[in-house]
Coordinates of C-alpha atoms and ligand atoms in Angstrom, one line a residue:
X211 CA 0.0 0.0 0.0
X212 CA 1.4 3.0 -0.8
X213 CA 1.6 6.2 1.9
X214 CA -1.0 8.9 0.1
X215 CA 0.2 12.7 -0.5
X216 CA -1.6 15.4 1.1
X217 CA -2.5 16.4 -2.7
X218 CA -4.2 13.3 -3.3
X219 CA -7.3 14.3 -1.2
X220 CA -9.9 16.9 -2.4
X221 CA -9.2 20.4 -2.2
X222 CA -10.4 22.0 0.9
X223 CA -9.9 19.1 3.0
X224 CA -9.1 19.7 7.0
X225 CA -6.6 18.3 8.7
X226 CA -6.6 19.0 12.2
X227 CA -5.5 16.7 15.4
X228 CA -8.3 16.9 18.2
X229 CA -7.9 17.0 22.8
X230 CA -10.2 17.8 25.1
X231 CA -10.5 19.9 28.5
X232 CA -10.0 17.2 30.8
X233 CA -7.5 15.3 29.9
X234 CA -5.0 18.5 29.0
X235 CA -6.4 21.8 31.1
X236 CA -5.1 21.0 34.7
X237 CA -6.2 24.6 36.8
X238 CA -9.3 22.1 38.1
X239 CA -10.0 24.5 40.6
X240 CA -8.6 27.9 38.8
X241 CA -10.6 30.7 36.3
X242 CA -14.2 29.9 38.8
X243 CA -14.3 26.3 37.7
X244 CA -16.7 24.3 39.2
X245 CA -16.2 20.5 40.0
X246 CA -16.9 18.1 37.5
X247 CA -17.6 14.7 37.6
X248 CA -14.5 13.7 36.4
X249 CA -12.9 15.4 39.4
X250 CA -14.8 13.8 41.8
X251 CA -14.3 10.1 40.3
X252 CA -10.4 10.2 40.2
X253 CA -10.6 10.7 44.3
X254 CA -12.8 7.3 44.4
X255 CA -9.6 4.3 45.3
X256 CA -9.1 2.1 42.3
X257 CA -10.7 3.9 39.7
X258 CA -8.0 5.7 37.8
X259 CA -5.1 2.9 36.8
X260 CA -2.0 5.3 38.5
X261 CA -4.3 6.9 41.1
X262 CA -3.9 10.1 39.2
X263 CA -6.4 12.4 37.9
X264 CA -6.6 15.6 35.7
X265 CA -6.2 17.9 38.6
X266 CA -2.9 19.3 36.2
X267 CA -2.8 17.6 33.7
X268 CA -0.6 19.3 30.9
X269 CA -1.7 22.6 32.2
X270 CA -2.5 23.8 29.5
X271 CA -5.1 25.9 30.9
X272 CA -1.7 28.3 31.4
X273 CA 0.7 26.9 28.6
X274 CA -2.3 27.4 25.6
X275 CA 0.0 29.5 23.5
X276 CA 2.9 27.0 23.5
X277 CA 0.1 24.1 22.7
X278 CA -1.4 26.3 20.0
X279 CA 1.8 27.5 18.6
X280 CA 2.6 23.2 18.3
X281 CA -0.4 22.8 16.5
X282 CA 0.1 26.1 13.9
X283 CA 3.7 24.2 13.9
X284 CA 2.5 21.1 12.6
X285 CA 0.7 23.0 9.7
X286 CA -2.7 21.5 10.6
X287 CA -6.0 23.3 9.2
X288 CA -8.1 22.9 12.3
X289 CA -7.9 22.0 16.1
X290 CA -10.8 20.1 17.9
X291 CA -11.0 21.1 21.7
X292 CA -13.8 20.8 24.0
X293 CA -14.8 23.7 26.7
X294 CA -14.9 22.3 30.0
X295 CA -18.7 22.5 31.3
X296 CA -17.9 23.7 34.7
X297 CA -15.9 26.3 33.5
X298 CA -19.1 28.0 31.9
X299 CA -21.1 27.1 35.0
X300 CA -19.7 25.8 37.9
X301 CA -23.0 24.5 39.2
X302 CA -24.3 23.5 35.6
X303 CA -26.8 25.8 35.6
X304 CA -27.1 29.8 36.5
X305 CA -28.9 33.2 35.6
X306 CA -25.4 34.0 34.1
X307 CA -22.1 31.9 32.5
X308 CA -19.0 32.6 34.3
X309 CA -17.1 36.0 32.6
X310 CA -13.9 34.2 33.8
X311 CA -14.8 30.8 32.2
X312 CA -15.5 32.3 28.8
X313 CA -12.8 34.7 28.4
X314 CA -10.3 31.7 28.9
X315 CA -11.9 30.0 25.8
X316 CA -12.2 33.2 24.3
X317 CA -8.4 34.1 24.5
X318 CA -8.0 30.3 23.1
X319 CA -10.0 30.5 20.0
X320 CA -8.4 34.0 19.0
X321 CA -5.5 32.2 19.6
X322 CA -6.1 29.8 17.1
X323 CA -7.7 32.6 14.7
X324 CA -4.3 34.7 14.7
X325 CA -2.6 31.5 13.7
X326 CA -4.8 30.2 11.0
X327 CA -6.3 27.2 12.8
X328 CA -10.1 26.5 11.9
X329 CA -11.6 26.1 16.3
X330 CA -13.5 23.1 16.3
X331 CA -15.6 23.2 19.8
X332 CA -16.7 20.4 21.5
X333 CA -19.5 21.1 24.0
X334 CA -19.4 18.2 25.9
X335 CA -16.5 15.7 26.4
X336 CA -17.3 13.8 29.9
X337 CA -16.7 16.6 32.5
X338 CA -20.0 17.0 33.7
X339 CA -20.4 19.8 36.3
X340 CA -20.6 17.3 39.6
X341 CA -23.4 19.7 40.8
X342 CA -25.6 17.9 38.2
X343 CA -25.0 15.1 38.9
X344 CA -26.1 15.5 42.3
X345 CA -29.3 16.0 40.8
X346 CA -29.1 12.6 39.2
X347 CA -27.1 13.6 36.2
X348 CA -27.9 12.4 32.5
X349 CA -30.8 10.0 33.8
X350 CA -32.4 13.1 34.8
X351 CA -34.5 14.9 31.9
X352 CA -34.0 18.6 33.7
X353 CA -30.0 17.9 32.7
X354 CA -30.9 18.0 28.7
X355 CA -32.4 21.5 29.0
X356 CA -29.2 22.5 31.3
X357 CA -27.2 21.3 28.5
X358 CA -28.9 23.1 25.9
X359 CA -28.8 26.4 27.5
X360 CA -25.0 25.6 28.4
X361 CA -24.7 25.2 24.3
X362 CA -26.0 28.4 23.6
X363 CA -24.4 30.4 26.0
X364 CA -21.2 29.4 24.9
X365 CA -22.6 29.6 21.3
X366 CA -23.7 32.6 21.5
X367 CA -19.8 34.1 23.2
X368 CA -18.2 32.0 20.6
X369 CA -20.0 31.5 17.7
X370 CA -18.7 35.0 15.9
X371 CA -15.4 33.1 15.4
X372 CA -16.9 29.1 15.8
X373 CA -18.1 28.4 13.0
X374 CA -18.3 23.9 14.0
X375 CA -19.8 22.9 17.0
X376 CA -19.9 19.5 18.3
X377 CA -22.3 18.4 20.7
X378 CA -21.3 15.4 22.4
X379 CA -18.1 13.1 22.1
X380 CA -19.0 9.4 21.6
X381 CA -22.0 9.4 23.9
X382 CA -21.5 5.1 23.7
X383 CA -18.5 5.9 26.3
X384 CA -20.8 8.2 28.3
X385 CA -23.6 6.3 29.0
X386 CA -21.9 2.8 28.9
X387 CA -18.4 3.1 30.4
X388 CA -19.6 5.8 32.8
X389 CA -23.2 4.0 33.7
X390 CA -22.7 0.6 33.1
X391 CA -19.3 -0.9 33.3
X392 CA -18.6 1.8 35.8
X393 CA -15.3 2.4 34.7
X394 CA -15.5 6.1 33.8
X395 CA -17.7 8.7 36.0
X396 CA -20.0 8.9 37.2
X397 CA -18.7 5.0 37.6
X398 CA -22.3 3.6 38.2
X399 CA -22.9 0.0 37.0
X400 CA -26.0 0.2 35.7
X401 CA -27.9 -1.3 32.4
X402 CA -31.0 0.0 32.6
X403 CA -29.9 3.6 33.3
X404 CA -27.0 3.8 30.6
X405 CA -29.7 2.8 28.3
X406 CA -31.6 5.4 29.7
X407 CA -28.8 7.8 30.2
X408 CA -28.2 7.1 26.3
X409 CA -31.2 8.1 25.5
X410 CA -31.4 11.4 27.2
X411 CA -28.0 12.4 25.7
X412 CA -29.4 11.9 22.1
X413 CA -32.1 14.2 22.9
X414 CA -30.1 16.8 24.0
X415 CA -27.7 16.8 20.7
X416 CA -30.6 17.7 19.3
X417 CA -31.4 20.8 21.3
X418 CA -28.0 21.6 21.5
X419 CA -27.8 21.3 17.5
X420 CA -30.9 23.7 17.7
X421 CA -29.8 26.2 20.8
X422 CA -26.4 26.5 18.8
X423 CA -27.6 27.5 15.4
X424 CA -30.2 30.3 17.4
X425 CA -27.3 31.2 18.8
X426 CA -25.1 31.5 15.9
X427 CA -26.7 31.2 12.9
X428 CA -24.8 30.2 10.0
X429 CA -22.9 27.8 12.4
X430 CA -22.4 24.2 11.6
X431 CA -23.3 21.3 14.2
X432 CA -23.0 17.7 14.5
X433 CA -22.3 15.0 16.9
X434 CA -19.2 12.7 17.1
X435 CA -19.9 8.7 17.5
X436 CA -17.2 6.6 18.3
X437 CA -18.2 3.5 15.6
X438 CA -16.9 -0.1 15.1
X439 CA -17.0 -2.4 12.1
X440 CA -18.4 -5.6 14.1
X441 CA -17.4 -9.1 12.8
X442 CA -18.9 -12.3 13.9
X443 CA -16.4 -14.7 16.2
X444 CA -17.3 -17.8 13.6
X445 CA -19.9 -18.3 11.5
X446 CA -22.3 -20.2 13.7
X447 CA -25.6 -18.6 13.5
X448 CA -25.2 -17.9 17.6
X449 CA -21.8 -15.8 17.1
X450 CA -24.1 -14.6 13.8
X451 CA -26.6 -13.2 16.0
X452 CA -24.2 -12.1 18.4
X453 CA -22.5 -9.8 16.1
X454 CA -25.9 -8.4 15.0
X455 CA -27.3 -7.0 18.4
X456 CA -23.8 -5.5 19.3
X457 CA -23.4 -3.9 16.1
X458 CA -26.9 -2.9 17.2
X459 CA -26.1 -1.3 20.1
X460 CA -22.8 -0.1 19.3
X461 CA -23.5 1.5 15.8
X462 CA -27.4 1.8 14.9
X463 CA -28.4 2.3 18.4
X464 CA -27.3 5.6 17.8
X465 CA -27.0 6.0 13.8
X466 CA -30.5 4.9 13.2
X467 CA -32.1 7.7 15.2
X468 CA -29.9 10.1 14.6
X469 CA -31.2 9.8 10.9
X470 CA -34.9 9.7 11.8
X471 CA -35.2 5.6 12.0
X472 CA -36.3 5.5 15.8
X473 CA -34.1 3.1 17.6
X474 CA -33.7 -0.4 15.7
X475 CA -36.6 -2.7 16.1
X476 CA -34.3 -5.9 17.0
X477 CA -32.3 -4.0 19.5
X478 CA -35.5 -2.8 21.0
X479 CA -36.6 -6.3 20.9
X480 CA -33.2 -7.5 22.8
X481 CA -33.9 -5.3 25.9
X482 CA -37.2 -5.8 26.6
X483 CA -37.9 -4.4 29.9
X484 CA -34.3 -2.4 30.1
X485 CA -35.4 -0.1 26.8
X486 CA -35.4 3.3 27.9
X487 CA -38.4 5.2 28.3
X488 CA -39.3 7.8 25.3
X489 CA -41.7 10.3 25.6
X490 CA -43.5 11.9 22.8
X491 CA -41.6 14.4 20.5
X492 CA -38.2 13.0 21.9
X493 CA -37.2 11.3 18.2
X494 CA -38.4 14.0 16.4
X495 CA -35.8 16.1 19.0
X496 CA -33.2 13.3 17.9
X497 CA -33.1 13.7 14.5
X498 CA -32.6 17.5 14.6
X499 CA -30.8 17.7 10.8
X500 CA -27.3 18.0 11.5
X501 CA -24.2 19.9 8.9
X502 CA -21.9 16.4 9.6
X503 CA -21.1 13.4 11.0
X504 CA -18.0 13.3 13.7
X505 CA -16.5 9.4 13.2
X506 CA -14.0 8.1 16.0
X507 CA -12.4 5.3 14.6
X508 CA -9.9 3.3 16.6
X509 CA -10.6 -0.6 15.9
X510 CA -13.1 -2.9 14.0
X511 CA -14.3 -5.6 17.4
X512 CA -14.8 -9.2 16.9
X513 CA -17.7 -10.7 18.6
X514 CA -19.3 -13.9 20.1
X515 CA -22.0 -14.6 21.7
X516 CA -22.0 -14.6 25.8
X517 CA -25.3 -16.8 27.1
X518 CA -26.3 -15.6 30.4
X519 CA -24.2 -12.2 30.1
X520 CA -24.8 -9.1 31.0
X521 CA -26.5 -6.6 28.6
X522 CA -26.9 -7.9 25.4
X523 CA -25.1 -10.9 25.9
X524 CA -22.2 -10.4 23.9
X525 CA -18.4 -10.8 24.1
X526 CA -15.7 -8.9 21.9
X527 CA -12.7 -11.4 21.5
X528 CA -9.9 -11.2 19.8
X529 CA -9.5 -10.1 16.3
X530 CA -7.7 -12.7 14.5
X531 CA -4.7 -11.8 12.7
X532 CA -4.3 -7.8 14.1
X533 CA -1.3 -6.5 15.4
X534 CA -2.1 -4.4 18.7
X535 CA -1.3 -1.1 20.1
X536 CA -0.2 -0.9 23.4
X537 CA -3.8 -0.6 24.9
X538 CA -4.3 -4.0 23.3
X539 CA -6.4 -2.4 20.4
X540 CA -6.5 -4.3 17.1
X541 CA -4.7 -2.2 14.4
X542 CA -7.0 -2.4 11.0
X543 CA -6.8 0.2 8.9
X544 CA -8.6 -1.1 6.2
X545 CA -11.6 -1.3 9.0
X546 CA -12.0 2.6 8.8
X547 CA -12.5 2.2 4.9
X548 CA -15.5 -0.6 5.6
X549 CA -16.7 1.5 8.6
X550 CA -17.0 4.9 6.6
X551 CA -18.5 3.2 3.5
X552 CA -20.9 1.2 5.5
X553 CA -21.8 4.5 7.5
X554 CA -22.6 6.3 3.4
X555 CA -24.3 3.3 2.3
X556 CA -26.6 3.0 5.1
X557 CA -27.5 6.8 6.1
X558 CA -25.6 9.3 3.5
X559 CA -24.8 12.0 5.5
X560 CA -24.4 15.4 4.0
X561 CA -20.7 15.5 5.0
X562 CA -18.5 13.6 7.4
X563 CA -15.1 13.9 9.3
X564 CA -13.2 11.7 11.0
X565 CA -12.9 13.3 14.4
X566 CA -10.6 10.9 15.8
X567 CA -7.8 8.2 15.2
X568 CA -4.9 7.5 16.7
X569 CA -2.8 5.4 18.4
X570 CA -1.4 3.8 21.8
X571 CA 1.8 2.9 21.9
X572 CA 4.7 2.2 24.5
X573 CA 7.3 5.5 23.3
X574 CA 10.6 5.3 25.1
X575 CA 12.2 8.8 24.8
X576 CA 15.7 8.6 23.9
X577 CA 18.4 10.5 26.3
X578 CA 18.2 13.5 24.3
X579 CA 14.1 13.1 25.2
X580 CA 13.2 12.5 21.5
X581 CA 10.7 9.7 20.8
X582 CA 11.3 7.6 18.2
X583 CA 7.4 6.1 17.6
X584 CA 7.7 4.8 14.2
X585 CA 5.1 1.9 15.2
X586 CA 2.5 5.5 15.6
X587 CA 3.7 6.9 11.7
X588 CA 3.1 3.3 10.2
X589 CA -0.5 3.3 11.7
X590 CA -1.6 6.8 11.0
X591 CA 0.3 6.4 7.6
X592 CA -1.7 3.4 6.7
X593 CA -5.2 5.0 7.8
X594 CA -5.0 7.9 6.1
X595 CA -4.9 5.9 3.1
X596 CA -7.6 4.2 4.7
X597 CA -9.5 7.8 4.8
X598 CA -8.6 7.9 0.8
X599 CA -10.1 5.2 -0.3
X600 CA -13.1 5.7 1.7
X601 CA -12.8 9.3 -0.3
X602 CA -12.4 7.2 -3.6
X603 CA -15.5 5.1 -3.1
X604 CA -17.4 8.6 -2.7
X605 CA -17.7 9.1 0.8
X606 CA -18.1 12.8 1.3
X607 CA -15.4 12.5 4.1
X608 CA -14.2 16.0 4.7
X609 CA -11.4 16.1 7.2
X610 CA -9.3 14.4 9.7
X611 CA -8.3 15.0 13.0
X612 CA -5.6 12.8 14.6
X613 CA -5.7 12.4 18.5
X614 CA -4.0 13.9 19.8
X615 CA -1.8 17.0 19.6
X616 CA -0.3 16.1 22.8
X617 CA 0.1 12.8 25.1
X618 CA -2.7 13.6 28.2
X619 CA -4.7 11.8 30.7
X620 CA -6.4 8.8 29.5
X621 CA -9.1 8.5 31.8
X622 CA -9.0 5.4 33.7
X623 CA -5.7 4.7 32.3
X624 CA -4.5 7.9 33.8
X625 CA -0.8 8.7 32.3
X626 CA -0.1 5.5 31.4
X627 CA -1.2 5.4 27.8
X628 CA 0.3 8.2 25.3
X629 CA -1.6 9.0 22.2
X630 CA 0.5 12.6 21.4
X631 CA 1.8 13.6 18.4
X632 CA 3.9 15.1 21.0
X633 CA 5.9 13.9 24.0
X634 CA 4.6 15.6 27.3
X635 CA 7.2 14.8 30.2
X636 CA 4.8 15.5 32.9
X637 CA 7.1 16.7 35.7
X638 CA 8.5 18.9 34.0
X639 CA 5.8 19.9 31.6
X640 CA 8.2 20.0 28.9
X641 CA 6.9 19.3 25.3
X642 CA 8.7 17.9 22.7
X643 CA 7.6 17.0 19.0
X644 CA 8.0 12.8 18.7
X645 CA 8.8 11.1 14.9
X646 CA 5.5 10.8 14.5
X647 CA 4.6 14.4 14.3
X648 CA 7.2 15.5 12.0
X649 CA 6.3 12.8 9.8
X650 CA 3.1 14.6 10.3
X651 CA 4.3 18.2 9.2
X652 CA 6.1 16.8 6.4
X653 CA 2.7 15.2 5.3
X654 CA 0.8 18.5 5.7
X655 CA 3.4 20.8 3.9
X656 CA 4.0 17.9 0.7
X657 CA 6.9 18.5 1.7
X658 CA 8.3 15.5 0.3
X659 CA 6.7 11.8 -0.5
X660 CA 5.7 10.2 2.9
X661 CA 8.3 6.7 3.6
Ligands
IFM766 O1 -8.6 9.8 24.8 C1 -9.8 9.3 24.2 C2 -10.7 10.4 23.9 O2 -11.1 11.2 25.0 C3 -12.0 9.9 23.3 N1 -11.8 9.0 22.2 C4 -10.8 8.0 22.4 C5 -9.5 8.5 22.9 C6 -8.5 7.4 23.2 O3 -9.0 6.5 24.1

C-alpha cells in the first residue's frame, strides 16, 4: 500500500488533530471552575489505573499559547477542543455563565484565529459539572435542557469566530463506560440507566444542535460517534446473532435515530424491559438535521455470543490476525475504509469527518528526550490511506483529525497510555515533537513523498 500525498485528497480538505479539557487543562479549581464529575471520580480508590487524575494535567489551561503554537507548527488546518462545562457554570446551571470561564476559551480561540487554525468546539467531552450530577445527572431529563442552555451560552460568546460545533463526544463511552461498566464517572454499573442515560443524551444533541444555530446562525453542528466495524467470532448462526445485536447497540443504536429511523426494532426487541423510556416528540428532537457526522475510529471488534451475560449478551474477543497497540487495540486500517463506507451506504450524510484516530503505543524517549514512535507513523500512515479510499469510493469524508496533539490523561488509564503527536514529560511539563509528528508536518506541507 502506498503512503498517500496530502495532494491526493480533495481540495479544501481539513486536517486537524483533536484534545479535550479534561485530559490536557489542569487549573481544576482555577478561572471559577466548578467541579466536574471527572474530578470527583479520580478521588474514588481504584478507579484511575496510577491513582492520578486531571487535577494538572498538561496545564495547559496556562501553557495554551505553546500548545497552539505546536499545532500552527504542525501546519494542521483545524484544532478540535472541548470547553470544560464547569468552567461555563460551575454548578451547571445559573442566571449568568462565568465571565472568567469564557474569556479563557475566548483568548483560546483567537489564539487559534491569529494562527490560521479552523476552532472546532466540542461542547461536551465527559466533564460534567458534579453539581448535576447531584441532581441525578444524565438519567435526569431537567439535565438536557441544562445542557442546551449551556450550548447556547457558549454559542452565543463564541460562535462569531466558531463556526463547527460538536455536541457530544461518543455518547456510547458516556452512557456505557460511565453508567454501566462503571469504569469512567460517574462509575455507576448500571444497564438499565446507561440505556436510559443514552437516551437522554441523544435528545439533547438535538437541542443543543438547535440552541447553537439560534445562537449562531450560519454555524455548523454535528455529533461525534465513536463507531466499530463488528465481525462475527465464527460463522455459527449464535456468534451470527451475536455480532448483530452488538453492532446494534454499538452503531445503529445511535445511527439509526440520529437519521430519523427510531431506535432499531431488533435492538429494542433485545432489551425488553431495560429499553429506555421515550416520551412523545423525543425522536423528532433526535433527528434534529445535523451539517456532519463526527466518526471516532480506533478498531473494527470481533464478537461472540455470551449466554447468560450481561446486557446484550455479547463478548468482543480477539480479532484474528491484528497487530495491537499498546492498549491492546487491534490495528485495522482497512476497518475505517468498511466503517466509513458502511456509514454512506446506510444513512448518506451530508458531509463527514473523522474526528478521531490514533494510536497507543509504549514511546521510550531517547536520552536527548526525542521519541522515536515509528510503530505510531506506520499506523496513521496506513489509515489515512484508509480515509482515501473511503474518499475514492465517494464518501463525502471532509477532514481528519488525529488524536492527539499532545500525550494527556487517559481517563481510567491515567498517564499511562500516550496517544500525542507530542511527547509531554509531565514533571517537567516540557513538550517535545516525537517522529510521528514530523512525519506529520512533512505530510501536511508535501513536503516531500511520505516513507
Ligand atoms: O482519549 C480518548 C478520547 O477522549 C475519546 N476518544 C478515544 C480517545 C483514546 O482513548
Amino acid at each position: 500500500m502506498t503512503t498517500p500525498d496530502r495532494h491526493d485528497f480533495p481540495p479544501g480538505f481539513a486536517w486537524g488533530c483533536s484534545t479535550s479539557s479534561y485530559q490536557i487543562e489542569g487549573a481544576a479549581r482555577e478561572g471559577g471552575k466548578g467541579e466536574s464529575i471527572w474530578d470527583r471520580f479520580c478521588q474514588r480508590p481504584g478507579a484511575i489505573r496510577d491513582g492520578s487524575s486531571g487535577a494538572t494535567a498538561c496545564d495547559h489551561y496556562h501553557r495554551w499559547p505553546e500548545d497552539l503554537d505546536l499545532a500552527q507548527g504542525l501546519g494542521v488546518d483545524a484544532y478540535r477542543f472541548s470547553i470544560a462545562w464547569p468552567r461555563i457554570f460551575p454548578d451547571g446551571v445559573g442566571e449568568r455563565p462565568s465571565a472568567e470561564g469564557l474569556a479563557f476559551y475566548s483568548r483560546l480561540v483567537d489564539g487559534m484565529l491569529t494562527r490560521g487554525l479552523q476552532p472546532w468546539a466540542t461542547l461536551y467531552h465527559w466533564d460534567l459539572p458534579q453539581a448535576l450530577q447531584e441532581r441525578g445527572g444524565w438519567l435526569n431529563r431537567d439535565t438536557m435542557a441544562a445542557f442546551a442552555d449551556y450550548a447556547h451560552a457558549v454559542a452565543h460568546h463564541l460562535g462569531d469566530r466558531v463556526k463547527h460545533w460538536i455536541t457530544h463526544n461518543e455518547p456510547w463511552c458516556t452512557a456505557f463506560l460511565g453508567h454501566h461498566e462503571g469504569v469512567h464517572a460517574p462509575g455507576l454499573r448500571d444497564f438499565r440507566a446507561a440505556l436510559q442515560v443514552c437516551h437522554h443524551l441523544l435528545v439533547s444533541h438535538g437541542d443543543a444542535v438547535a440552541a447553537v444555530r439560534a445562537a449562531a446562525p450560519g454555524a455548523q453542528a454535528g455529533i461525534t460517534l465513536s463507531l466499530h466495524p463488528i465481525r462475527a467470532a465464527s460463522a455459527g448462526p449464535a456468534d451470527q446473532a451475536a455480532a448483530q445485536r452488538h453492532d446494534g447497540l454499538r452503531n445503529r443504536w445511535f445511527l439509526d435515530p440520529l437519521h430519523g429511523r427510531g431506535y432499531p426494532a431488533d435492538v429494542l426487541a433485545a432489551l425488553g424491559d431495560d429499553a429506555p423510556r421515550v416520551e412523545a416528540g423525543d425522536l423528532a428532537r433526535i433527528a434534529t438535521p445535523c451539517d456532519f457526522l463526527g466518526v471516532n475510529y480506533y478498531f473494527p471488534e470481533t464478537i461472540a455470543d455470551a449466554p447468560g451475560g450481561e446486557g446484550i449478551a455479547t463478548r468482543v474477543v480477539p480479532t484474528p490476525g491484528a497487530p495491537l497497540t499498546a492498549f491492546g487495540w487491534p490495528i485495522v486500517p482497512e476497518g475505517m475504509t468498511e466503517l466509513l463506507t458502511r456509514v454512506q451506504r446506510d444513512y448518506r450524510p451530508a458531509a463527514v469527518y473523522l474526528t478521531e484516530n490514533g494510536a497507543c503505543f509504549d514511546d521510550v524517549p531517547d536520552a536527548d528526550g526525542f521519541v522515536q514512535d515509528d510503530a505510531r507513523q506506520r499506523f496513521l500512515a496506513a489509515h489515512f490511506a484508509a480515509a482515501l479510499r473511503a474518499v475514492r469510493a465517494g464518501v463525502p469524508l471532509k477532514g481528519y483529525f488525529v488524536w492527539s496533539l499532545l500525550d494527556n490523561f487517559e481517563w481510567a488509564e491515567g498517564y499511562t497510555r500516550r496517544f500525542g503527536l507530542t511527547h509531554v514529560d509531565y514533571a517537567t511539563q516540557r513538550r517535545r515533537l516525537k517522529a510521528s509528528g514530523e512525519w506529520f508536518r512533512h505530510f501536511l506541507r508535501a513536503e516531500s513523498p511520505a516513507p
